[in-house]
Amino acid sequence: MAVGKEIRTKIASIKNTQKITRAMEMVAASKMRKTKDRMQATRPYSQKIGRIIKHLAHANPEYKHSFLIKREVKRVGIIVISSDRGLCGGLNSNLFRKTLTQLSQWDKANIDVDVCTIGTKAAGFFGNLKTNMVGQVSKLGDTPHLQDIVGIIKIMLDAYEQGTIDELYVVYNEFVNTMTQRPTVEKLLPVVAEEIEEKLSGHWDYIYEPDAKEVLDHLLTRYIESIVYQGLVENNACEQAARMVAMKSASDNAGNLIGELQLVYNKARQAAITQEISEIVAGAAAV
Amino acid sequence: MTMTVHVDIVSAEKEIFSGLAEMVFAPAELGEVGITPRHAPLISRLKPGEVRVKVSDKESYPFYVSGGILEVQPHVVTILADTAIRAKDIDEAAALEAKHRAEEALADKSSKIDYATAQAQLLEAMMQLRTLDRLRKRGG
């Protein structure tokens, strides 16, 4: 019977789509576990370096590093971390919306902005806006290495040291849990050391080798790098989590759609059969 | 009992060692240093080389670091290891490359299809279609 051929092909095609979204969901779930582990693995470093920075802020170095000094803000730098691929729900669009509100605030205050992007999505988005893009890296994969992002951080740090920019920010998705990812704007420069909990007694200072300037230069650069790297791995975990959730709801929606179409198909089939029978009966009655 | 000091060795990508030790040897920039408990606060850059953690007379663990930072507080020694050998010119090259890529991305706009934008536009069109569909359903 040639009833509802279109409906049947439609059901078949939705089933195919559902297979794909299911597969993507499962891939994302397993990748999420790995990226979460990686995110946890980077925590100790950022904690330790944060602690050293706190100690330093309470030591009394004879030398004040430019990264620690506040300046009047005329131009800011911003590093935007996005994913390389789509199909992860509203992850990137939420991040970009947050960034844009921040950008428009600066625009109102007559502050210019330099943008560096990590990830293809951000590059595409900010490449089309009228922003001043000064650096870009993408296609870092699921296991990004610190070396991959050294370049763009160097651009920003150099700009800060030369006085081109007066503040530096990073934007990324913070991993709250599997269901929630929060777009976050974090200030990197000038470095603000938080209050220290443990008491370090009196007036003291480190012994610096080779000298304070060199060591502080090195340490602060590593500090900024570690924060950006942490943001990157966190954003990666967010991407997988968001994709998993998005694909799950896509699979569910496909299931619903198939159910509805099946119902329509059955109705049509039944109507056709009923019509045929009544035609036969009517024909028999006429004879 | 011998005195011990808490030692943490971490790299940006993972934790390498954490525990108590009697002494730590590290390749500081001005020569190898040996840190015992209650050392004065010290902060130094490290050269590529071997960090040795002496846990007891019999046990000691060697680690290779490709540079990094050593911080000493009287009761804590922290070693922040770099993940790769870093030099000024390598960093510089990476910076130049990133800049170059940004320029490329900006120049590419007219010639090639920008997939991210295309996708954004597609998404918008789909949303419009969906609302239209919903309106139509309500109307008829």
mmCIF file of C-alpha atoms in Angstrom, chain A residues 38 41-45 48-49 51-52 55-56 86-87 93 120-121 123-129 131-138 144-148 150-152 154-155 158 200 204-210 214-215 217-222 225-226 229, chain B residues 8 10-15 18 28-31 33 39-46 67-73 76-86 88 90-92 94-103 105-106 109 114-117 119 123:
data_model
loop_
_atom_site.group_PDB
_atom_site.id
_atom_site.type_symbol
_atom_site.label_atom_id
_atom_site.label_comp_id
_atom_site.label_asym_id
_atom_site.label_seq_id
_atom_site.Cartn_x
_atom_site.Cartn_y
_atom_site.Cartn_z
ATOM 1 C CA ARG A 38 42.506 17.534 33.106
ATOM 2 C CA ALA A 41 45.011 18.324 37.274
ATOM 3 C CA THR A 42 45.785 21.981 36.572
ATOM 4 C CA ARG A 43 44.331 23.193 39.871
ATOM 5 C CA PRO A 44 47.398 22.523 42.096
ATOM 6 C CA TYR A 45 49.664 24.696 39.934
ATOM 7 C CA LYS A 48 50.527 27.126 44.412
ATOM 8 C CA ILE A 49 51.444 30.041 42.192
ATOM 9 C CA ARG A 51 49.965 31.389 47.092
ATOM 10 C CA ILE A 52 53.428 32.558 46.085
ATOM 11 C CA HIS A 55 53.379 35.849 49.809
ATOM 12 C CA LEU A 56 55.131 38.217 47.464
ATOM 13 C CA GLY A 86 29.664 24.200 17.476
ATOM 14 C CA LEU A 87 26.728 21.955 18.356
ATOM 15 C CA SER A 93 26.638 32.618 22.229
ATOM 16 C CA THR A 120 37.665 29.142 15.945
ATOM 17 C CA LYS A 121 34.277 30.398 17.110
ATOM 18 C CA ALA A 123 37.905 34.198 15.834
ATOM 19 C CA GLY A 124 34.920 34.069 13.483
ATOM 20 C CA PHE A 125 32.739 36.191 15.717
ATOM 21 C CA PHE A 126 35.217 38.928 16.561
ATOM 22 C CA GLY A 127 36.738 38.888 13.099
ATOM 23 C CA ASN A 128 33.421 40.158 11.794
ATOM 24 C CA LEU A 129 32.914 42.799 14.442
ATOM 25 C CA THR A 131 37.210 45.099 16.900
ATOM 26 C CA ASN A 132 40.932 45.448 16.941
ATOM 27 C CA MET A 133 42.069 41.831 16.877
ATOM 28 C CA VAL A 134 45.744 41.519 17.720
ATOM 29 C CA GLY A 135 46.214 37.790 18.145
ATOM 30 C CA GLN A 136 44.516 34.485 17.532
ATOM 31 C CA VAL A 137 45.056 30.782 18.117
ATOM 32 C CA SER A 138 42.669 27.968 17.311
ATOM 33 C CA PRO A 144 45.718 21.869 24.809
ATOM 34 C CA HIS A 145 49.269 22.546 25.959
ATOM 35 C CA LEU A 146 50.533 25.617 27.674
ATOM 36 C CA GLN A 147 52.970 26.286 24.827
ATOM 37 C CA ASP A 148 50.038 26.726 22.448
ATOM 38 C CA VAL A 150 52.139 31.407 25.110
ATOM 39 C CA GLY A 151 52.109 33.473 21.926
ATOM 40 C CA ILE A 152 48.932 35.445 22.474
ATOM 41 C CA LYS A 154 53.077 37.387 25.178
ATOM 42 C CA ILE A 155 51.392 39.851 22.792
ATOM 43 C CA ASP A 158 54.193 43.162 25.882
ATOM 44 C CA LEU A 200 53.614 36.014 58.107
ATOM 45 C CA TRP A 204 60.727 40.113 55.858
ATOM 46 C CA ASP A 205 61.707 39.535 52.289
ATOM 47 C CA TYR A 206 62.802 36.772 50.001
ATOM 48 C CA ILE A 207 66.323 36.119 48.898
ATOM 49 C CA TYR A 208 66.028 36.656 45.150
ATOM 50 C CA GLU A 209 68.173 34.723 42.712
ATOM 51 C CA PRO A 210 69.436 36.123 40.360
ATOM 52 C CA GLU A 214 64.151 38.836 36.778
ATOM 53 C CA VAL A 215 62.391 36.543 39.204
ATOM 54 C CA ASP A 217 59.114 39.000 35.637
ATOM 55 C CA HIS A 218 59.288 35.259 35.277
ATOM 56 C CA LEU A 219 56.873 34.506 38.092
ATOM 57 C CA LEU A 220 54.174 36.981 37.058
ATOM 58 C CA THR A 221 54.309 35.847 33.445
ATOM 59 C CA ARG A 222 53.818 32.255 34.601
ATOM 60 C CA GLU A 225 49.737 32.014 31.788
ATOM 61 C CA SER A 226 48.448 29.627 34.406
ATOM 62 C CA TYR A 229 45.489 27.978 30.741
ATOM 63 C CA ASP B 8 55.211 20.366 46.272
ATOM 64 C CA VAL B 10 53.679 20.970 40.155
ATOM 65 C CA SER B 11 53.571 21.765 36.470
ATOM 66 C CA ALA B 12 50.833 23.759 34.769
ATOM 67 C CA GLU B 13 49.347 20.554 33.401
ATOM 68 C CA LYS B 14 49.588 18.219 36.410
ATOM 69 C CA GLU B 15 50.775 17.623 39.965
ATOM 70 C CA SER B 18 53.610 16.276 47.052
ATOM 71 C CA ALA B 28 68.824 27.089 40.619
ATOM 72 C CA GLU B 29 70.076 29.605 38.132
ATOM 73 C CA LEU B 30 73.149 30.516 40.123
ATOM 74 C CA GLY B 31 74.080 26.893 40.774
ATOM 75 C CA VAL B 33 70.974 24.405 45.779
ATOM 76 C CA HIS B 39 65.649 27.490 55.167
ATOM 77 C CA ALA B 40 65.312 31.270 54.849
ATOM 78 C CA PRO B 41 62.671 32.487 52.349
ATOM 79 C CA LEU B 42 64.138 32.197 48.889
ATOM 80 C CA ILE B 43 62.765 32.601 45.417
ATOM 81 C CA SER B 44 64.761 31.615 42.383
ATOM 82 C CA ARG B 45 64.498 30.649 38.784
ATOM 83 C CA LEU B 46 65.434 27.114 37.814
ATOM 84 C CA GLY B 67 63.051 25.193 33.974
ATOM 85 C CA GLY B 68 60.656 26.846 36.381
ATOM 86 C CA ILE B 69 60.543 28.609 39.718
ATOM 87 C CA LEU B 70 61.602 27.537 43.206
ATOM 88 C CA GLU B 71 59.983 29.104 46.234
ATOM 89 C CA VAL B 72 61.184 28.360 49.735
ATOM 90 C CA GLN B 73 59.337 29.187 52.927
ATOM 91 C CA VAL B 76 57.195 24.640 52.535
ATOM 92 C CA VAL B 77 59.175 24.201 49.352
ATOM 93 C CA THR B 78 57.278 24.772 46.108
ATOM 94 C CA ILE B 79 58.659 24.012 42.687
ATOM 95 C CA LEU B 80 56.681 25.320 39.731
ATOM 96 C CA ALA B 81 57.994 23.329 36.798
ATOM 97 C CA ASP B 82 57.659 24.496 33.208
ATOM 98 C CA THR B 83 56.085 22.041 30.809
ATOM 99 C CA ALA B 84 58.617 22.669 28.081
ATOM 100 C CA ILE B 85 61.900 24.411 27.554
ATOM 101 C CA ARG B 86 61.157 28.105 27.254
ATOM 102 C CA LYS B 88 62.739 34.340 24.945
ATOM 103 C CA ILE B 90 60.708 30.855 21.203
ATOM 104 C CA ASP B 91 58.085 32.938 23.006
ATOM 105 C CA GLU B 92 58.679 35.759 20.580
ATOM 106 C CA ALA B 94 54.913 32.155 19.085
ATOM 107 C CA ALA B 95 53.687 35.720 19.601
ATOM 108 C CA LEU B 96 54.456 36.641 16.018
ATOM 109 C CA GLU B 97 52.655 33.584 14.750
ATOM 110 C CA ALA B 98 49.523 34.350 16.762
ATOM 111 C CA LYS B 99 49.537 37.893 15.432
ATOM 112 C CA HIS B 100 49.946 36.657 11.912
ATOM 113 C CA ARG B 101 47.005 34.319 12.288
ATOM 114 C CA ALA B 102 44.818 37.160 13.519
ATOM 115 C CA GLU B 103 45.682 39.243 10.474
ATOM 116 C CA ALA B 105 41.580 35.737 9.874
ATOM 117 C CA LEU B 106 40.679 39.383 9.357
ATOM 118 C CA LYS B 109 36.685 37.609 5.565
ATOM 119 C CA ASP B 114 33.291 32.212 7.314
ATOM 120 C CA TYR B 115 31.812 29.057 8.748
ATOM 121 C CA ALA B 116 31.187 30.387 12.213
ATOM 122 C CA THR B 117 29.243 33.371 10.875
ATOM 123 C CA GLN B 119 26.376 28.988 11.100
ATOM 124 C CA LEU B 123 20.762 29.417 13.369
#
